Tab-separated table of C-alpha atoms in Angstrom:
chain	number	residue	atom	x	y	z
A	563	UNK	CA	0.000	0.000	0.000
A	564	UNK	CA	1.081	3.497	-1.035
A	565	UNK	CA	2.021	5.466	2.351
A	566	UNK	CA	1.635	8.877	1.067
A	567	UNK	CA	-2.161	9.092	0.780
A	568	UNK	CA	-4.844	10.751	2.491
A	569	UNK	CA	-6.382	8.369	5.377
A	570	UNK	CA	-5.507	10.353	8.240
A	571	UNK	CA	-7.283	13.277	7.133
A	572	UNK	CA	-10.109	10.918	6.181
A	573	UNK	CA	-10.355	9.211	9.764
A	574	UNK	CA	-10.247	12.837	11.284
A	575	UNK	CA	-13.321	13.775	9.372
A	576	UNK	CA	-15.625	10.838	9.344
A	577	UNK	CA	-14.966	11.091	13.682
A	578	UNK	CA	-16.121	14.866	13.291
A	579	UNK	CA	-18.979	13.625	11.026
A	580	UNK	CA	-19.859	10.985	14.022
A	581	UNK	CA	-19.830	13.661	16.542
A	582	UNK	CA	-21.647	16.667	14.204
A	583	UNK	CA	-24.637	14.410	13.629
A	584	UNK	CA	-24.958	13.160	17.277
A	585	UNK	CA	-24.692	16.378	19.043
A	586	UNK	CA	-27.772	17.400	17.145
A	587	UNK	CA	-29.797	14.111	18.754
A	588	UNK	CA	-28.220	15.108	21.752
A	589	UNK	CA	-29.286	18.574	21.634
A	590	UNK	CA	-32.800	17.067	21.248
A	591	UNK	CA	-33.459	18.014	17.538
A	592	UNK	CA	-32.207	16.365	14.431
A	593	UNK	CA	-28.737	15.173	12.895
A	594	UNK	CA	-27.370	17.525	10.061
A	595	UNK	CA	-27.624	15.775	6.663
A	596	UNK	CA	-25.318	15.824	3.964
A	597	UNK	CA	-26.359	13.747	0.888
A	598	UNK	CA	-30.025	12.407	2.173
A	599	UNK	CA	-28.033	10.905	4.903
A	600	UNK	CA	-26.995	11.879	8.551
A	601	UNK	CA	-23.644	13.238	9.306
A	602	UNK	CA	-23.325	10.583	11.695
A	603	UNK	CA	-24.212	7.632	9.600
A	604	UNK	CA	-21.688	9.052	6.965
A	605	UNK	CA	-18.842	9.056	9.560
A	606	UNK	CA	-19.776	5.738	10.720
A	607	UNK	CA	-19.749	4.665	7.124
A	608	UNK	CA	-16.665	5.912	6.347
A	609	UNK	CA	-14.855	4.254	9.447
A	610	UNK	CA	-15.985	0.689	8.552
A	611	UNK	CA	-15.334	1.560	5.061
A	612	UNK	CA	-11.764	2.362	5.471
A	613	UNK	CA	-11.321	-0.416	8.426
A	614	UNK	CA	-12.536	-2.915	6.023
A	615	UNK	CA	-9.480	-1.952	3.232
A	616	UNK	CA	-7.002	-1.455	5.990
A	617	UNK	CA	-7.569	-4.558	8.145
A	618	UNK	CA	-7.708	-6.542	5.213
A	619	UNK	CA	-4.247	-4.922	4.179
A	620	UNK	CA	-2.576	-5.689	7.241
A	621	UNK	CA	-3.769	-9.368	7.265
A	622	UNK	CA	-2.367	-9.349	3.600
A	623	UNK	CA	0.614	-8.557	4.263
A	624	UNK	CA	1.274	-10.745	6.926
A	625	UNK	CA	-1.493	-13.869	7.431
A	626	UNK	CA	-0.031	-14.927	10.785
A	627	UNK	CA	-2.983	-15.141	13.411
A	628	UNK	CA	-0.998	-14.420	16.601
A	629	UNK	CA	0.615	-11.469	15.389
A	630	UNK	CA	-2.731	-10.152	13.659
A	631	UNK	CA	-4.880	-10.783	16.853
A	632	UNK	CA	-2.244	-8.485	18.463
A	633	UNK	CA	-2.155	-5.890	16.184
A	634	UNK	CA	-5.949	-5.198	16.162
A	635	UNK	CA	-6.230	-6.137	20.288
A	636	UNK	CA	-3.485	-3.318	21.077
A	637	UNK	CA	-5.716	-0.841	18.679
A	638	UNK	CA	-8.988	-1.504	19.675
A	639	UNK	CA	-9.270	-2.405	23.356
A	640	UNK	CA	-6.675	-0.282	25.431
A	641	UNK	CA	-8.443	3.017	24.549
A	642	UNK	CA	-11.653	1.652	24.929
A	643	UNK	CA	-10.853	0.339	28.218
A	644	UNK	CA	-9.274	3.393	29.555
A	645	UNK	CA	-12.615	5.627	28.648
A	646	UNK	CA	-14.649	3.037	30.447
A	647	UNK	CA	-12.383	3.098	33.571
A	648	UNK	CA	-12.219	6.798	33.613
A	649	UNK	CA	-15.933	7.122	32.920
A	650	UNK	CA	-16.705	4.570	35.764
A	651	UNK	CA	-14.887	5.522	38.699
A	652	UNK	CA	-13.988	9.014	37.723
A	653	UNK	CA	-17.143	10.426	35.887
A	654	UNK	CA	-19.666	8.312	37.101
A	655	UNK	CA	-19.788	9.213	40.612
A	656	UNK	CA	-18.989	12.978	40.119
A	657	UNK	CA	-22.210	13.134	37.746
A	658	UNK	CA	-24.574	11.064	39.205
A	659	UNK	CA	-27.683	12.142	40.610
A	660	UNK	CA	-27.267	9.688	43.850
A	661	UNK	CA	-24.616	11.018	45.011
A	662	UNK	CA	-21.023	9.485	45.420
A	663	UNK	CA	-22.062	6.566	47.940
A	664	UNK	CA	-25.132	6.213	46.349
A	665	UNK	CA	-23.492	6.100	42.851
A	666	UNK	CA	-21.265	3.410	44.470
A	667	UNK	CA	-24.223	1.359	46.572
A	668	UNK	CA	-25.795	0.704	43.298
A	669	UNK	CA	-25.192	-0.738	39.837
A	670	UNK	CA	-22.435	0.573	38.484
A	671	UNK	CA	-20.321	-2.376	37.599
A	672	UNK	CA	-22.562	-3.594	34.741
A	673	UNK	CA	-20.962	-0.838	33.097
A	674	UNK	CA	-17.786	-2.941	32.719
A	675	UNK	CA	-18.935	-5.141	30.504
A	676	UNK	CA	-18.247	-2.585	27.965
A	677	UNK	CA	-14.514	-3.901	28.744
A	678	UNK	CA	-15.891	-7.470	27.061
A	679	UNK	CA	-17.525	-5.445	24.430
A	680	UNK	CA	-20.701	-5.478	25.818
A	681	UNK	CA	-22.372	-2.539	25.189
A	682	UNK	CA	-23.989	-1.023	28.455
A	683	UNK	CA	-24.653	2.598	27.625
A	684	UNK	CA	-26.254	3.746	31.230
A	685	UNK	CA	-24.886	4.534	34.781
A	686	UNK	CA	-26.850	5.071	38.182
A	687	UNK	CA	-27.737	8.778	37.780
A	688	UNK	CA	-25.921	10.052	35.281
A	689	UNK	CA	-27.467	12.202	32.376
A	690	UNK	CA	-30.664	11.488	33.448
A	691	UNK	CA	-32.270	14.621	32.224
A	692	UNK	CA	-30.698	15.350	28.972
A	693	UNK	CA	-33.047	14.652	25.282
A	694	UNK	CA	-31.109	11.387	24.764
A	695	UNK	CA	-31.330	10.111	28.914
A	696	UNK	CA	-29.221	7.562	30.336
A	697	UNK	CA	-26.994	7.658	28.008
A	698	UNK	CA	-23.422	7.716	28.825
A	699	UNK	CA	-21.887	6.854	25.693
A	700	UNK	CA	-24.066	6.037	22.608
A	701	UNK	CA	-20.945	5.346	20.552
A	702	UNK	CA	-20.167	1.983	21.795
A	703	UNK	CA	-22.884	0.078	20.095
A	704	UNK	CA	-19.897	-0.096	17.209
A	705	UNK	CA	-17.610	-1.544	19.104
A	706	UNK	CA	-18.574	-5.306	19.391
A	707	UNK	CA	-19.706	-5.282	15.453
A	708	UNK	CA	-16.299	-3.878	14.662
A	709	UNK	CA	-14.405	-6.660	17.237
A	710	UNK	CA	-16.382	-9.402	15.135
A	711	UNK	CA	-15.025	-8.147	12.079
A	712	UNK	CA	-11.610	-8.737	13.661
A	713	UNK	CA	-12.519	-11.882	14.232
A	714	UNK	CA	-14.320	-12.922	10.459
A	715	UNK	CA	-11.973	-10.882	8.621
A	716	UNK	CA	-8.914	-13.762	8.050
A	717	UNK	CA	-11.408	-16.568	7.692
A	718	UNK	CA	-13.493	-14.615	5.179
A	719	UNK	CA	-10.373	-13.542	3.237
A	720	UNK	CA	-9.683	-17.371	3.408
A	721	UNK	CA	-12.930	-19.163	2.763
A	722	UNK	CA	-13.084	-16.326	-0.162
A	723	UNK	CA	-9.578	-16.848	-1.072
A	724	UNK	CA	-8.276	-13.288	-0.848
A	725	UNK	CA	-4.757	-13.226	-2.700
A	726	UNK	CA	-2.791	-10.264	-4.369
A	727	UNK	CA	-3.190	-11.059	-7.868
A	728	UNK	CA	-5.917	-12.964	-8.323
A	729	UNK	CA	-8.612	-12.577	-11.083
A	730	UNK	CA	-11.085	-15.405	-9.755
A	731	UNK	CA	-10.373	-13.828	-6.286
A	732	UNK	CA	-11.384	-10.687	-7.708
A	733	UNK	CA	-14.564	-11.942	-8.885
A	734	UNK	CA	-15.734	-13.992	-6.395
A	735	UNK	CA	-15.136	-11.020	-3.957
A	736	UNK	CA	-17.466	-8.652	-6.339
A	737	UNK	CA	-20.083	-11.554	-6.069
A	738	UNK	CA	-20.256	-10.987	-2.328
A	739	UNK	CA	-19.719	-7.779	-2.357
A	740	UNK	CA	-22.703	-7.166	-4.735
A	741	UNK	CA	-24.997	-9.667	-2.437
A	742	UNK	CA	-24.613	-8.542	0.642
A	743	UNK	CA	-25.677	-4.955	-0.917
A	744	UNK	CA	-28.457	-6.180	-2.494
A	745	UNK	CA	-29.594	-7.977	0.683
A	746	UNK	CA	-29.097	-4.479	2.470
A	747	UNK	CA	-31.411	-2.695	-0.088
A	748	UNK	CA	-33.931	-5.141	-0.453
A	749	UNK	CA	-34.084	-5.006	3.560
A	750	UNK	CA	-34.304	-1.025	2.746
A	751	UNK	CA	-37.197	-1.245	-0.040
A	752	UNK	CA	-39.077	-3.583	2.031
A	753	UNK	CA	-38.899	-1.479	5.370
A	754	UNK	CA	-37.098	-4.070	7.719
A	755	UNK	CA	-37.016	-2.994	11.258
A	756	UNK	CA	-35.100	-5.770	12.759
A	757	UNK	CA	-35.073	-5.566	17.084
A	758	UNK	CA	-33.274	-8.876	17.448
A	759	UNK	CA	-30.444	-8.084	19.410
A	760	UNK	CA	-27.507	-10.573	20.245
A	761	UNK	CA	-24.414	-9.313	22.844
A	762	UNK	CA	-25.992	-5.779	23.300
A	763	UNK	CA	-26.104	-5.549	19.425
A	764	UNK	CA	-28.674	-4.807	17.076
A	765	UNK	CA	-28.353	-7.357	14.175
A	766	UNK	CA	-29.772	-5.003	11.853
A	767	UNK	CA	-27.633	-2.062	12.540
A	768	UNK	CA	-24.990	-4.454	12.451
A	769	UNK	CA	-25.343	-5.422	8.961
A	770	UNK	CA	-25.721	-2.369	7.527
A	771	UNK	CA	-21.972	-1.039	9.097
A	772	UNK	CA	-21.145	-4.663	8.158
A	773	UNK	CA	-21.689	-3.844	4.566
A	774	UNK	CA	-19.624	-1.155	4.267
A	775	UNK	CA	-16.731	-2.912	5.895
A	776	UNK	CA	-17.076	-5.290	2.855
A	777	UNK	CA	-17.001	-2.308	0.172
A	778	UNK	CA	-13.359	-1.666	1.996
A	779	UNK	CA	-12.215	-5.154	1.151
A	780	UNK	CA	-13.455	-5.014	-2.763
A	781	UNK	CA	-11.082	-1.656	-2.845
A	782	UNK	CA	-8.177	-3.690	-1.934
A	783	UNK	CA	-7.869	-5.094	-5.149
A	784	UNK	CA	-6.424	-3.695	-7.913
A	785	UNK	CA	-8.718	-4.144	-10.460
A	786	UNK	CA	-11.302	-1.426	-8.579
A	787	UNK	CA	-8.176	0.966	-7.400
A	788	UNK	CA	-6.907	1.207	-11.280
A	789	UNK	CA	-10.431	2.941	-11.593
A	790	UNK	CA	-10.227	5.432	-9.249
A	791	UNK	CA	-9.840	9.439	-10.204
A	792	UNK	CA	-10.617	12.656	-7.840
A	793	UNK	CA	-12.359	14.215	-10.673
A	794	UNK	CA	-14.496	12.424	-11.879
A	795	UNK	CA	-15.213	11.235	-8.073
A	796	UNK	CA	-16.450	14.668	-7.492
A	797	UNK	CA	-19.048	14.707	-10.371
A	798	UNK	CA	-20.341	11.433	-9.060
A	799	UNK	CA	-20.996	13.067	-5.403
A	800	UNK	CA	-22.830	15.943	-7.395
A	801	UNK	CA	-25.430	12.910	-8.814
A	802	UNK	CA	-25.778	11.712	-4.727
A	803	UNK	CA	-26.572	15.581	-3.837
A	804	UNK	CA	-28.598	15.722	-6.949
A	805	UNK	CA	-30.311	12.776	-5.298
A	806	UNK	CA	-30.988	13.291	-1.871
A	807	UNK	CA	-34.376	13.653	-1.834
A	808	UNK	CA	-34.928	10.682	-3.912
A	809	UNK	CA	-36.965	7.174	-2.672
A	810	UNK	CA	-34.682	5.276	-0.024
A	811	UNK	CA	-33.529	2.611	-2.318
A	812	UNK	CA	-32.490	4.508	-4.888
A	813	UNK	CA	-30.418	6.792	-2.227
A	814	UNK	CA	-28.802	3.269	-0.606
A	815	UNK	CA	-27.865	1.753	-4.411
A	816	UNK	CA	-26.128	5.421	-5.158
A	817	UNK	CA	-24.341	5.484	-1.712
A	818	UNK	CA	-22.925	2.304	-2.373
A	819	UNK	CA	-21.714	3.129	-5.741
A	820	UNK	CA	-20.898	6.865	-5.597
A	821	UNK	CA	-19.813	7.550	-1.844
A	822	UNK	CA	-16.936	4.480	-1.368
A	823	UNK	CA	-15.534	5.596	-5.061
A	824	UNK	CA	-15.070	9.263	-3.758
A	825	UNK	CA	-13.583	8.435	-0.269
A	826	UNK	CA	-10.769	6.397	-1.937
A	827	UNK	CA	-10.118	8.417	-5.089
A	828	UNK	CA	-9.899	11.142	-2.389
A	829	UNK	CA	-7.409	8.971	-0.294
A	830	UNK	CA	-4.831	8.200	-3.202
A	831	UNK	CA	-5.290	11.095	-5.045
A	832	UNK	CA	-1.976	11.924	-6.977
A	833	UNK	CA	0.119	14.422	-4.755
A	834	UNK	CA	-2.205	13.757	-1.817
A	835	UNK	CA	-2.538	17.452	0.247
A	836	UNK	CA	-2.916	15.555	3.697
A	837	UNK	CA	-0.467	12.628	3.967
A	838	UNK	CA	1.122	13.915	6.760
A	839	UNK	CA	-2.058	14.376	8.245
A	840	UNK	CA	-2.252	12.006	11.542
A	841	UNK	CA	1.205	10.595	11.017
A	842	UNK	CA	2.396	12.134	14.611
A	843	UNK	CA	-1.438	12.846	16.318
A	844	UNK	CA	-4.199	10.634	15.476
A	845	UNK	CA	-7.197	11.492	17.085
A	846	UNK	CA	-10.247	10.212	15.489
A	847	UNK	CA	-10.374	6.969	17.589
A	848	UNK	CA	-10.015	9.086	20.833
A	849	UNK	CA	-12.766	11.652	19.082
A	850	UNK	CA	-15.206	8.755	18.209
A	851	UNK	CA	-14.617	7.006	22.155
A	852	UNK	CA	-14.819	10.530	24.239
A	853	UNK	CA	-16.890	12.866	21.629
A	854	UNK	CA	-20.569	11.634	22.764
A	855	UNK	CA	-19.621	11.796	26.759
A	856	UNK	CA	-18.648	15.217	26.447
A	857	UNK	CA	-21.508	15.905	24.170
A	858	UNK	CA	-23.818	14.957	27.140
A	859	UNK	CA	-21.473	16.136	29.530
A	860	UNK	CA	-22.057	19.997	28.055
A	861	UNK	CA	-26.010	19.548	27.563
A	862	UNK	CA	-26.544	18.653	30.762
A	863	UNK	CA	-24.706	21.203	32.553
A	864	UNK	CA	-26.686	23.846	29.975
A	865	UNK	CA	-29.604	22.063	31.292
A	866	UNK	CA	-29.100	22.511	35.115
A	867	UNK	CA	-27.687	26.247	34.552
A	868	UNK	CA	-31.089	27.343	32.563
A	869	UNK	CA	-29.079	28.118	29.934
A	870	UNK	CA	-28.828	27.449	26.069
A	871	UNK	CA	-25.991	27.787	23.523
A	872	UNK	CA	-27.443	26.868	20.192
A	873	UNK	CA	-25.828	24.100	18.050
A	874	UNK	CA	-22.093	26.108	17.154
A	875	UNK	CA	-21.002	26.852	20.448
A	876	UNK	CA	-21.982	23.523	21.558
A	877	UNK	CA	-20.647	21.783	19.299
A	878	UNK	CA	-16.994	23.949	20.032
A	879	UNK	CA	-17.295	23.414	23.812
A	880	UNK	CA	-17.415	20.032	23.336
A	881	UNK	CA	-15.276	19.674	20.898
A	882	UNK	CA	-12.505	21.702	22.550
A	883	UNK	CA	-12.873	18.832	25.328
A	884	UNK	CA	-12.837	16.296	23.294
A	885	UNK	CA	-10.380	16.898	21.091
A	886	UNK	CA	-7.886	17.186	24.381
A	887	UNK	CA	-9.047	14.232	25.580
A	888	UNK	CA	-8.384	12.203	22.390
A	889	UNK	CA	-4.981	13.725	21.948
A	890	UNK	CA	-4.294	12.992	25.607
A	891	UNK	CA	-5.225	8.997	24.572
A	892	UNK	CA	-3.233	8.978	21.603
A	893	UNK	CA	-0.004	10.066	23.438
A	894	UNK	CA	-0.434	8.239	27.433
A	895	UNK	CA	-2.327	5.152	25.481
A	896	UNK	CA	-2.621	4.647	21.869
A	897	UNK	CA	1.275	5.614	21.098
A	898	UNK	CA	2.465	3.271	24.345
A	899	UNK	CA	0.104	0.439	23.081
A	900	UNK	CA	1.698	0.323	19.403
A	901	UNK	CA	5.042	0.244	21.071
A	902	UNK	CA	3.985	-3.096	23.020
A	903	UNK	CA	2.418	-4.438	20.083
A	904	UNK	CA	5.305	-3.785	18.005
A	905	UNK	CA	7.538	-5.333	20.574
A	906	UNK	CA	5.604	-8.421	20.863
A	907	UNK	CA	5.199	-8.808	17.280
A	908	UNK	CA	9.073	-8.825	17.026
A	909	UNK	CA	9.437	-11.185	19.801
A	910	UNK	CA	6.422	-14.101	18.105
A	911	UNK	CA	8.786	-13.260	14.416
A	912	UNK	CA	11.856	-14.229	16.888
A	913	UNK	CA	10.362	-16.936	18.232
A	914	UNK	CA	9.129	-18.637	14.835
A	915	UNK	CA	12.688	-17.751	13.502
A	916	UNK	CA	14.780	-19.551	16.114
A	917	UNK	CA	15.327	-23.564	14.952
A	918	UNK	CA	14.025	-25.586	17.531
C-alpha cells in the first residue's frame, strides 16, 4: 500500500462527522444531513469503510494469526478500556444524581462489561435529564460489530480466497460484495425494522456497518483501485446531492456506488494534500470514544444552569474537550500500546525464527 495518501485526514473527518450528527440528537433536535443521509451515519460509514481496506491490508501482508490478533487487540481495546475506567470511577460518581455513595451502593459495575464489548450505555444517575437520557456513551454500540469483524476478517479472506493477484479472487469477492448490498437494499425497499439483538447488538444495525466494511475489502484489489480518479469522483458526489431527496432505495444503491468511489479516489489522489495528516497525532479513535460523553457532559450542565448555547457553540465546547481528551489517549495510550504491540510482534517473528 502506497504510504503517502490521504487516510488520516479521512479518519479525522468521518470522527467529526460521528460527533456533528450526534450532538444534534443530543441537543434534542435532528442530525445535520449531507447527501439524504446523517452526518453521523456518513462518519460511521466511512470508518468501517476504510477499516474494512485497511484490516484486510494488514492481514495481507502478513497472514499470521498471533501477530494479527495483536495488532488489532493493542488498537482496539486499550483506549476503549481506559474511557470506560475513567468514565466509571472518575465520571460516574462525580455526575450522578445519587450522590457518590449512592453512585457506588448501586449498579455501576454492569458498566464494565463494555470492557468485554458489551455494550452497556447507562450509569446510576448520570445524564438522566438530557433529550437522549441515560446515556453515557451512545458510541459503543460499534464496538462489538467492529471486534467481530476482527474476528471474520482472516477466515473470510480465506474461505473467499483473498490473494494479491488474483482474477477469480477478484470476482468472487465482487459476487459478495454485490450480495450482501443487495440484501441491504432489499431489507431497505421492504422497510425491515429488525429488534433482534444478540451481545448488546442490534443485528440489523450491524449489517448495515457490516456492509460497508465489505465495500473496503473489494477496494483492496487492484482491479477497482486502477479505476479510481478525484475528478471524476467529485461529479459522481454531485449525482448523490442531486439525489438526496430521492426514494430510499435509490439513495442506498447510489451510496454504495458513488460515496466508497469518492472516499478512496480522495485517499490516493496523486500528490495527496494531507499525507502527513495524523502521522504524529491521530485522534479520530479518541474523538469517536470521548466525543458523545462530552456531548452529554455539556447539555446537561446547559440544562441545570437554565441556559442554552445553540448548536455552534456547543458543538466547540465540546469539541474543545474532546479533542484534548483524544490527543491525551493517543499520546499516554494509543502511542504506548503500538510500542507493546510492536515489541511483541518482534518477539512471536523471533520466536518462529529460532530452529528448535
Amino acid at each position: 500500500m502506497n504510504r503517502e495518501n490521504n487516510f488520516g485526514i479521512i479518519r479525522i473527518i468521518a470522527a467529526w462527522f460521528v460527533f456533528a450528527g450526534h450532538l444534534g440528537l443530543i441537543l434534542g433536535g435532528t442530525a445535520p444531513r449531507f447527501g439524504g443521509f446523517s452526518l453521523h451515519e456518513l462518519g460511521v460509514f466511512t470508518l468501517f469503510l476504510i477499516s474494512g481496506y485497511l484490516i484486510t491490508m494488514s492481514w495481507l501482508s502478513d497472514p499470521h494469526p498471533l501477530r494479527f490478533a495483536i495488532r488489532r487487540f493493542f488498537r482496539l481495546w486499550p483506549p476503549l478500556a481506559v474511557m470506560v475506567l475513567l468514565v466509571v470511577f472518575v465520571a460516574g460518581p462525580l455526575l450522578s444524581d445519587l450522590g457518590v455513595k449512592g453512585y457506588f451502593e448501586s449498579w455501576y459495575t454492569v458498566y464494565l462489561r463494555n470492557l468485554r464489548f458489551f455494550p452497556v450505555f447507562a450509569l446510576p444517575g448520570v445524564f438522566t435529564d438530557v433529550p437522549i437520557p441515560n446515556t453515557v456513551n451512545g458510541s459503543l454500540w460499534t464496538m462489538p460489530v467492529e471486534a467481530a469483524l476482527y474476528v471474520i476478517t482472516p477466515i473470510l479472506l480465506t474461505i473467499l480466497r483473498v490473494k494479491h493477484g488474483s482474477k477469480i479472487s477478484f470476482r468472487i469477492m465482487a459476487v459478495f460484495t454485490i450480495l450482501v448490498c443487495g440484501i441491504n437494499v432489499v431489507f431497505m425497499t421492504v422497510g425491515v425494522q429488525n429488534q433482534v439483538v444478540v451481545y448488546g447488538v442490534n443485528l440489523f444495525q450491524a449489517y448495515q456497518v457490516t456492509v460497508c466494511y465489505v465495500i473496503g475489502i473489494l477496494f483492496t484489489y487492484e482491479e477497482v483501485r486502477k479505476y479510481l480518479n478525484i475528478q471524476l469522483a467529485c461529479v459522481a458526489m454531485c449525482v448523490l446531492l442531486a439525489f438526496q431527496s430521492a426514494s430510499g432505495t435509490l439513495q442506498y444503491i447510489l451510496l454504495y456506488l458513488i460515496f466508497p468511489y469518492f472516499i478512496f479516489s480522495f485517499v490516493f489522489a496523486p500528490k495527496p494534500v494531507f499525507k502527513n495528516v495524523g502521522k504524529k497525532v491521530e485522534p479520530s479513535y479518541g474523538i469517536y470514544l470521548y466525543g458523545f460523553f462530552f456531548q452529554q457532559l455539556v447539555v446537561s450542565l446547559q440544562l441545570r444552569h437554565g441556559i442554552s448555547l445553540g448548536y455552534t457553540k456547543t458543538f466547540l465546547l465540546s469539541a474543545l474537550f474532546t479533542l484534548a481528551a483524544a490527543v491525551v489517549s493517543c499520546y499516554l495510550v494509543e502511542k504506548p500500546m503500538q510500542r507493546v504491540s510492536h515489541f511483541l510482534i518482534k518477539k512471536v517473528k523471533r520466536e518462529n525464527t529460532e530452529p528448535k
